[in-house]
């Protein structure tokens, strides 16, 4: 079984992941075999249904964590992703302390929270129910996404909410909220990102980020980013295919 993502976040090693958007479980099997530390399985912007996500989680090999981004901050979606056996949930667009508190509550069993009790893959269909319930509040990662300028303004209150295991910056939505949609290198967007990184560092909250650029990984690690999602499964396929087609055309 995998080292809990919450434990990996406490260690010093930076964690490299990528976005999973395609439904074939072989995609997660291949990328975990390739050595990614974690996979960002996306239910917000993909066709992935719960059964697809479960197959991805079942296909992961080695010490790679499967984290599921739910479609929205919602108790049913969070408990469902966790019952499928996700090592953690990524909650999109958390912009207030109240929203952060709700996410933490919905992802944790009583008495910490009010996650509903189910018997699914996470509990080995009931075989290890008691063990899972006893440990889930410690092992399940609750990652909130900071991806709106309102969240940056409310960050100190958000980070004061107990039970947040990490903050994942969404540069693209953040750029949209600053009226620079897609221009993640715009100084306003970069300044907001730096504010988030500094506040998280001050509070010892691990920070993660999405980037489309493999060249950006070294600088992210140097600046203290603890978990990085680089590119998407789909982008790996079309970029490799297009590079071959372009070489053929140029030949
Ligand atoms: C964003 O950049 O907005 C994202 O959510 C990417 O994960």
GROMACS .gro file of C-alpha atoms and ligand atoms in nm:
model
  258
    1UNK     CA    1   0.000   0.000   0.000
    2UNK     CA    2   0.105   0.358  -0.058
    3UNK     CA    3   0.269   0.592   0.190
    4UNK     CA    4  -0.008   0.838   0.284
    5UNK     CA    5   0.021   1.163   0.089
    6UNK     CA    6  -0.012   1.349   0.419
    7UNK     CA    7   0.306   1.175   0.536
    8UNK     CA    8   0.492   1.247   0.211
    9UNK     CA    9   0.399   1.614   0.252
   10UNK     CA   10   0.572   1.617   0.591
   11UNK     CA   11   0.895   1.489   0.434
   12UNK     CA   12   1.133   1.724   0.255
   13UNK     CA   13   1.123   1.562  -0.090
   14UNK     CA   14   0.933   1.754  -0.362
   15UNK     CA   15   0.649   1.549  -0.511
   16UNK     CA   16   0.595   1.537  -0.885
   17UNK     CA   17   0.253   1.464  -1.029
   18UNK     CA   18   0.048   1.512  -1.340
   19UNK     CA   19  -0.317   1.555  -1.433
   20UNK     CA   20  -0.526   1.255  -1.529
   21UNK     CA   21  -0.816   1.340  -1.758
   22UNK     CA   22  -0.850   1.036  -1.987
   23UNK     CA   23  -1.068   0.747  -1.878
   24UNK     CA   24  -0.845   0.447  -1.955
   25UNK     CA   25  -0.699   0.313  -1.627
   26UNK     CA   26  -0.385   0.214  -1.819
   27UNK     CA   27  -0.298   0.585  -1.823
   28UNK     CA   28  -0.257   0.590  -1.444
   29UNK     CA   29  -0.085   0.254  -1.455
   30UNK     CA   30   0.174   0.382  -1.706
   31UNK     CA   31   0.236   0.716  -1.535
   32UNK     CA   32   0.275   0.557  -1.192
   33UNK     CA   33   0.516   0.305  -1.344
   34UNK     CA   34   0.699   0.601  -1.499
   35UNK     CA   35   0.766   0.719  -1.145
   36UNK     CA   36   0.531   1.007  -1.071
   37UNK     CA   37   0.483   1.051  -0.696
   38UNK     CA   38   0.115   1.137  -0.726
   39UNK     CA   39  -0.162   1.170  -0.979
   40UNK     CA   40  -0.416   1.454  -0.991
   41UNK     CA   41  -0.727   1.269  -1.108
   42UNK     CA   42  -0.958   1.538  -1.235
   43UNK     CA   43  -1.336   1.516  -1.203
   44UNK     CA   44  -1.385   1.891  -1.247
   45UNK     CA   45  -1.282   1.932  -1.610
   46UNK     CA   46  -1.301   1.583  -1.759
   47UNK     CA   47  -1.546   1.309  -1.849
   48UNK     CA   48  -1.428   1.092  -1.558
   49UNK     CA   49  -1.717   0.927  -1.377
   50UNK     CA   50  -1.681   0.763  -1.034
   51UNK     CA   51  -1.630   0.417  -1.185
   52UNK     CA   52  -1.351   0.554  -1.408
   53UNK     CA   53  -1.183   0.712  -1.106
   54UNK     CA   54  -1.202   0.387  -0.910
   55UNK     CA   55  -1.034   0.201  -1.199
   56UNK     CA   56  -0.758   0.465  -1.210
   57UNK     CA   57  -0.700   0.424  -0.837
   58UNK     CA   58  -0.692   0.044  -0.875
   59UNK     CA   59  -0.441   0.070  -1.161
   60UNK     CA   60  -0.184   0.280  -0.976
   61UNK     CA   61   0.138   0.087  -0.914
   62UNK     CA   62   0.410   0.142  -0.657
   63UNK     CA   63   0.426   0.425  -0.406
   64UNK     CA   64   0.223   0.674  -0.608
   65UNK     CA   65  -0.076   0.853  -0.456
   66UNK     CA   66  -0.405   0.910  -0.634
   67UNK     CA   67  -0.564   1.240  -0.538
   68UNK     CA   68  -0.905   1.326  -0.679
   69UNK     CA   69  -1.012   1.677  -0.768
   70UNK     CA   70  -1.385   1.680  -0.709
   71UNK     CA   71  -1.609   1.887  -0.936
   72UNK     CA   72  -1.698   2.128  -0.655
   73UNK     CA   73  -1.681   2.175  -0.279
   74UNK     CA   74  -1.969   1.941  -0.198
   75UNK     CA   75  -2.011   1.677   0.077
   76UNK     CA   76  -2.147   1.403  -0.148
   77UNK     CA   77  -1.871   1.444  -0.407
   78UNK     CA   78  -1.600   1.449  -0.139
   79UNK     CA   79  -1.722   1.140   0.048
   80UNK     CA   80  -1.769   0.957  -0.282
   81UNK     CA   81  -1.413   1.030  -0.400
   82UNK     CA   82  -1.276   0.915  -0.064
   83UNK     CA   83  -1.490   0.600  -0.056
   84UNK     CA   84  -1.348   0.510  -0.399
   85UNK     CA   85  -1.010   0.496  -0.225
   86UNK     CA   86  -0.856   0.833  -0.310
   87UNK     CA   87  -0.554   0.922  -0.097
   88UNK     CA   88  -0.689   1.273  -0.077
   89UNK     CA   89  -0.922   1.525  -0.228
   90UNK     CA   90  -0.839   1.846  -0.410
   91UNK     CA   91  -1.118   2.098  -0.363
   92UNK     CA   92  -1.143   2.357  -0.641
   93UNK     CA   93  -1.198   2.729  -0.590
   94UNK     CA   94  -1.190   2.764  -0.212
   95UNK     CA   95  -1.204   3.138  -0.155
   96UNK     CA   96  -1.321   3.187   0.204
   97UNK     CA   97  -1.241   3.042   0.547
   98UNK     CA   98  -1.600   2.915   0.567
   99UNK     CA   99  -1.554   2.718   0.244
  100UNK     CA  100  -1.226   2.578   0.374
  101UNK     CA  101  -1.392   2.474   0.702
  102UNK     CA  102  -1.669   2.297   0.510
  103UNK     CA  103  -1.419   2.106   0.293
  104UNK     CA  104  -1.229   1.987   0.601
  105UNK     CA  105  -1.553   1.884   0.775
  106UNK     CA  106  -1.682   1.689   0.478
  107UNK     CA  107  -1.352   1.503   0.433
  108UNK     CA  108  -1.315   1.398   0.800
  109UNK     CA  109  -1.511   1.147   1.004
  110UNK     CA  110  -1.664   1.252   1.340
  111UNK     CA  111  -1.575   1.391   1.582
  112UNK     CA  112  -1.346   1.612   1.369
  113UNK     CA  113  -1.593   1.641   1.085
  114UNK     CA  114  -1.911   1.493   0.947
  115UNK     CA  115  -1.799   1.267   0.663
  116UNK     CA  116  -2.065   1.006   0.613
  117UNK     CA  117  -1.971   0.643   0.674
  118UNK     CA  118  -1.970   0.416   0.371
  119UNK     CA  119  -1.840   0.076   0.282
  120UNK     CA  120  -1.653   0.085  -0.046
  121UNK     CA  121  -1.313   0.031  -0.198
  122UNK     CA  122  -1.145   0.259   0.061
  123UNK     CA  123  -1.262   0.029   0.339
  124UNK     CA  124  -1.173  -0.280   0.133
  125UNK     CA  125  -1.547  -0.337   0.091
  126UNK     CA  126  -1.580  -0.371   0.466
  127UNK     CA  127  -1.288  -0.609   0.529
  128UNK     CA  128  -1.079  -0.340   0.695
  129UNK     CA  129  -1.356  -0.098   0.784
  130UNK     CA  130  -1.254  -0.039   1.147
  131UNK     CA  131  -0.889   0.025   1.058
  132UNK     CA  132  -0.979   0.264   0.779
  133UNK     CA  133  -1.220   0.465   0.991
  134UNK     CA  134  -0.968   0.482   1.276
  135UNK     CA  135  -0.693   0.622   1.053
  136UNK     CA  136  -0.861   0.809   0.769
  137UNK     CA  137  -0.865   1.149   0.939
  138UNK     CA  138  -0.484   1.135   0.962
  139UNK     CA  139  -0.405   0.973   0.630
  140UNK     CA  140  -0.653   1.137   0.391
  141UNK     CA  141  -0.516   1.460   0.244
  142UNK     CA  142  -0.738   1.765   0.218
  143UNK     CA  143  -0.592   1.998  -0.042
  144UNK     CA  144  -0.769   2.323  -0.115
  145UNK     CA  145  -0.721   2.513  -0.437
  146UNK     CA  146  -0.643   2.882  -0.422
  147UNK     CA  147  -0.736   3.003  -0.767
  148UNK     CA  148  -0.922   3.331  -0.728
  149UNK     CA  149  -0.792   3.668  -0.615
  150UNK     CA  150  -1.063   3.666  -0.343
  151UNK     CA  151  -0.891   3.359  -0.196
  152UNK     CA  152  -0.558   3.545  -0.197
  153UNK     CA  153  -0.720   3.834  -0.010
  154UNK     CA  154  -0.876   3.593   0.242
  155UNK     CA  155  -0.568   3.372   0.269
  156UNK     CA  156  -0.473   3.439   0.630
  157UNK     CA  157  -0.821   3.339   0.753
  158UNK     CA  158  -0.824   3.039   0.517
  159UNK     CA  159  -0.485   2.913   0.636
  160UNK     CA  160  -0.596   2.945   0.999
  161UNK     CA  161  -0.855   2.670   0.941
  162UNK     CA  162  -0.729   2.349   1.109
  163UNK     CA  163  -0.706   2.038   0.893
  164UNK     CA  164  -0.583   2.183   0.564
  165UNK     CA  165  -0.299   1.956   0.449
  166UNK     CA  166  -0.196   2.164   0.152
  167UNK     CA  167  -0.279   2.454  -0.077
  168UNK     CA  168  -0.271   2.398  -0.450
  169UNK     CA  169  -0.243   2.711  -0.662
  170UNK     CA  170  -0.447   2.715  -0.985
  171UNK     CA  171  -0.258   2.970  -1.196
  172UNK     CA  172  -0.503   2.964  -1.486
  173UNK     CA  173  -0.821   3.040  -1.292
  174UNK     CA  174  -0.624   3.285  -1.081
  175UNK     CA  175  -0.519   3.466  -1.401
  176UNK     CA  176  -0.884   3.480  -1.510
  177UNK     CA  177  -0.992   3.635  -1.179
  178UNK     CA  178  -0.732   3.909  -1.242
  179UNK     CA  179  -0.861   3.974  -1.595
  180UNK     CA  180  -0.552   3.818  -1.755
  181UNK     CA  181  -0.707   3.485  -1.851
  182UNK     CA  182  -0.435   3.241  -1.954
  183UNK     CA  183  -0.150   3.490  -1.906
  184UNK     CA  184  -0.004   3.316  -1.602
  185UNK     CA  185   0.325   3.505  -1.643
  186UNK     CA  186   0.158   3.846  -1.609
  187UNK     CA  187   0.318   4.038  -1.320
  188UNK     CA  188  -0.017   4.066  -1.137
  189UNK     CA  189  -0.067   3.691  -1.152
  190UNK     CA  190   0.293   3.622  -1.051
  191UNK     CA  191   0.262   3.866  -0.758
  192UNK     CA  192  -0.054   3.689  -0.637
  193UNK     CA  193   0.120   3.350  -0.666
  194UNK     CA  194   0.416   3.481  -0.468
  195UNK     CA  195   0.182   3.612  -0.197
  196UNK     CA  196   0.026   3.268  -0.164
  197UNK     CA  197   0.365   3.097  -0.148
  198UNK     CA  198   0.493   3.337   0.118
  199UNK     CA  199   0.181   3.309   0.335
  200UNK     CA  200   0.188   2.929   0.313
  201UNK     CA  201   0.559   2.921   0.400
  202UNK     CA  202   0.499   3.145   0.702
  203UNK     CA  203   0.228   2.908   0.826
  204UNK     CA  204   0.414   2.590   0.730
  205UNK     CA  205   0.134   2.482   0.496
  206UNK     CA  206   0.272   2.279   0.202
  207UNK     CA  207   0.206   2.454  -0.128
  208UNK     CA  208   0.154   2.298  -0.469
  209UNK     CA  209   0.105   2.435  -0.818
  210UNK     CA  210   0.007   2.337  -1.170
  211UNK     CA  211   0.238   2.415  -1.459
  212UNK     CA  212   0.233   2.321  -1.825
  213UNK     CA  213   0.609   2.375  -1.850
  214UNK     CA  214   0.855   2.101  -1.748
  215UNK     CA  215   1.120   2.377  -1.761
  216UNK     CA  216   0.946   2.548  -1.468
  217UNK     CA  217   0.983   2.255  -1.229
  218UNK     CA  218   1.337   2.334  -1.106
  219UNK     CA  219   1.246   2.694  -1.018
  220UNK     CA  220   0.929   2.581  -0.842
  221UNK     CA  221   1.125   2.336  -0.627
  222UNK     CA  222   1.389   2.600  -0.553
  223UNK     CA  223   1.117   2.841  -0.438
  224UNK     CA  224   0.978   2.584  -0.194
  225UNK     CA  225   0.685   2.440  -0.388
  226UNK     CA  226   0.631   2.096  -0.235
  227UNK     CA  227   0.401   1.930  -0.486
  228UNK     CA  228   0.382   2.004  -0.854
  229UNK     CA  229   0.143   1.884  -1.123
  230UNK     CA  230   0.307   1.917  -1.462
  231UNK     CA  231   0.099   1.891  -1.778
  232UNK     CA  232  -0.179   1.645  -1.843
  233UNK     CA  233  -0.202   1.292  -1.976
  234UNK     CA  234  -0.367   1.429  -2.289
  235UNK     CA  235  -0.096   1.693  -2.343
  236UNK     CA  236   0.177   1.426  -2.321
  237UNK     CA  237   0.010   1.238  -2.605
  238UNK     CA  238  -0.056   1.527  -2.840
  239UNK     CA  239   0.279   1.693  -2.775
  240UNK     CA  240   0.470   1.374  -2.860
  241UNK     CA  241   0.252   1.310  -3.164
  242UNK     CA  242   0.279   1.667  -3.289
  243UNK     CA  243   0.658   1.669  -3.247
  244UNK     CA  244   0.680   1.365  -3.476
  245UNK     CA  245   0.443   1.515  -3.732
  246UNK     CA  246   0.637   1.845  -3.729
  247UNK     CA  247   0.967   1.664  -3.782
  248UNK     CA  248   0.814   1.473  -4.073
  249UNK     CA  249   0.685   1.797  -4.230
  250UNK     CA  250   1.026   1.964  -4.189
  251UNK     CA  251   1.217   1.667  -4.330
  252LIG     C1  252  -0.573   2.625  -1.279
  252LIG     O1  253  -0.462   2.657  -1.319
  252LIG     O2  254  -0.669   2.702  -1.270
  252LIG     C2  255  -0.594   2.489  -1.236
  252LIG     O3  256  -0.685   2.458  -1.165
  252LIG     C3  257  -0.497   2.388  -1.284
  252LIG     O4  258  -0.500   2.279  -1.206
   0.00000   0.00000   0.00000
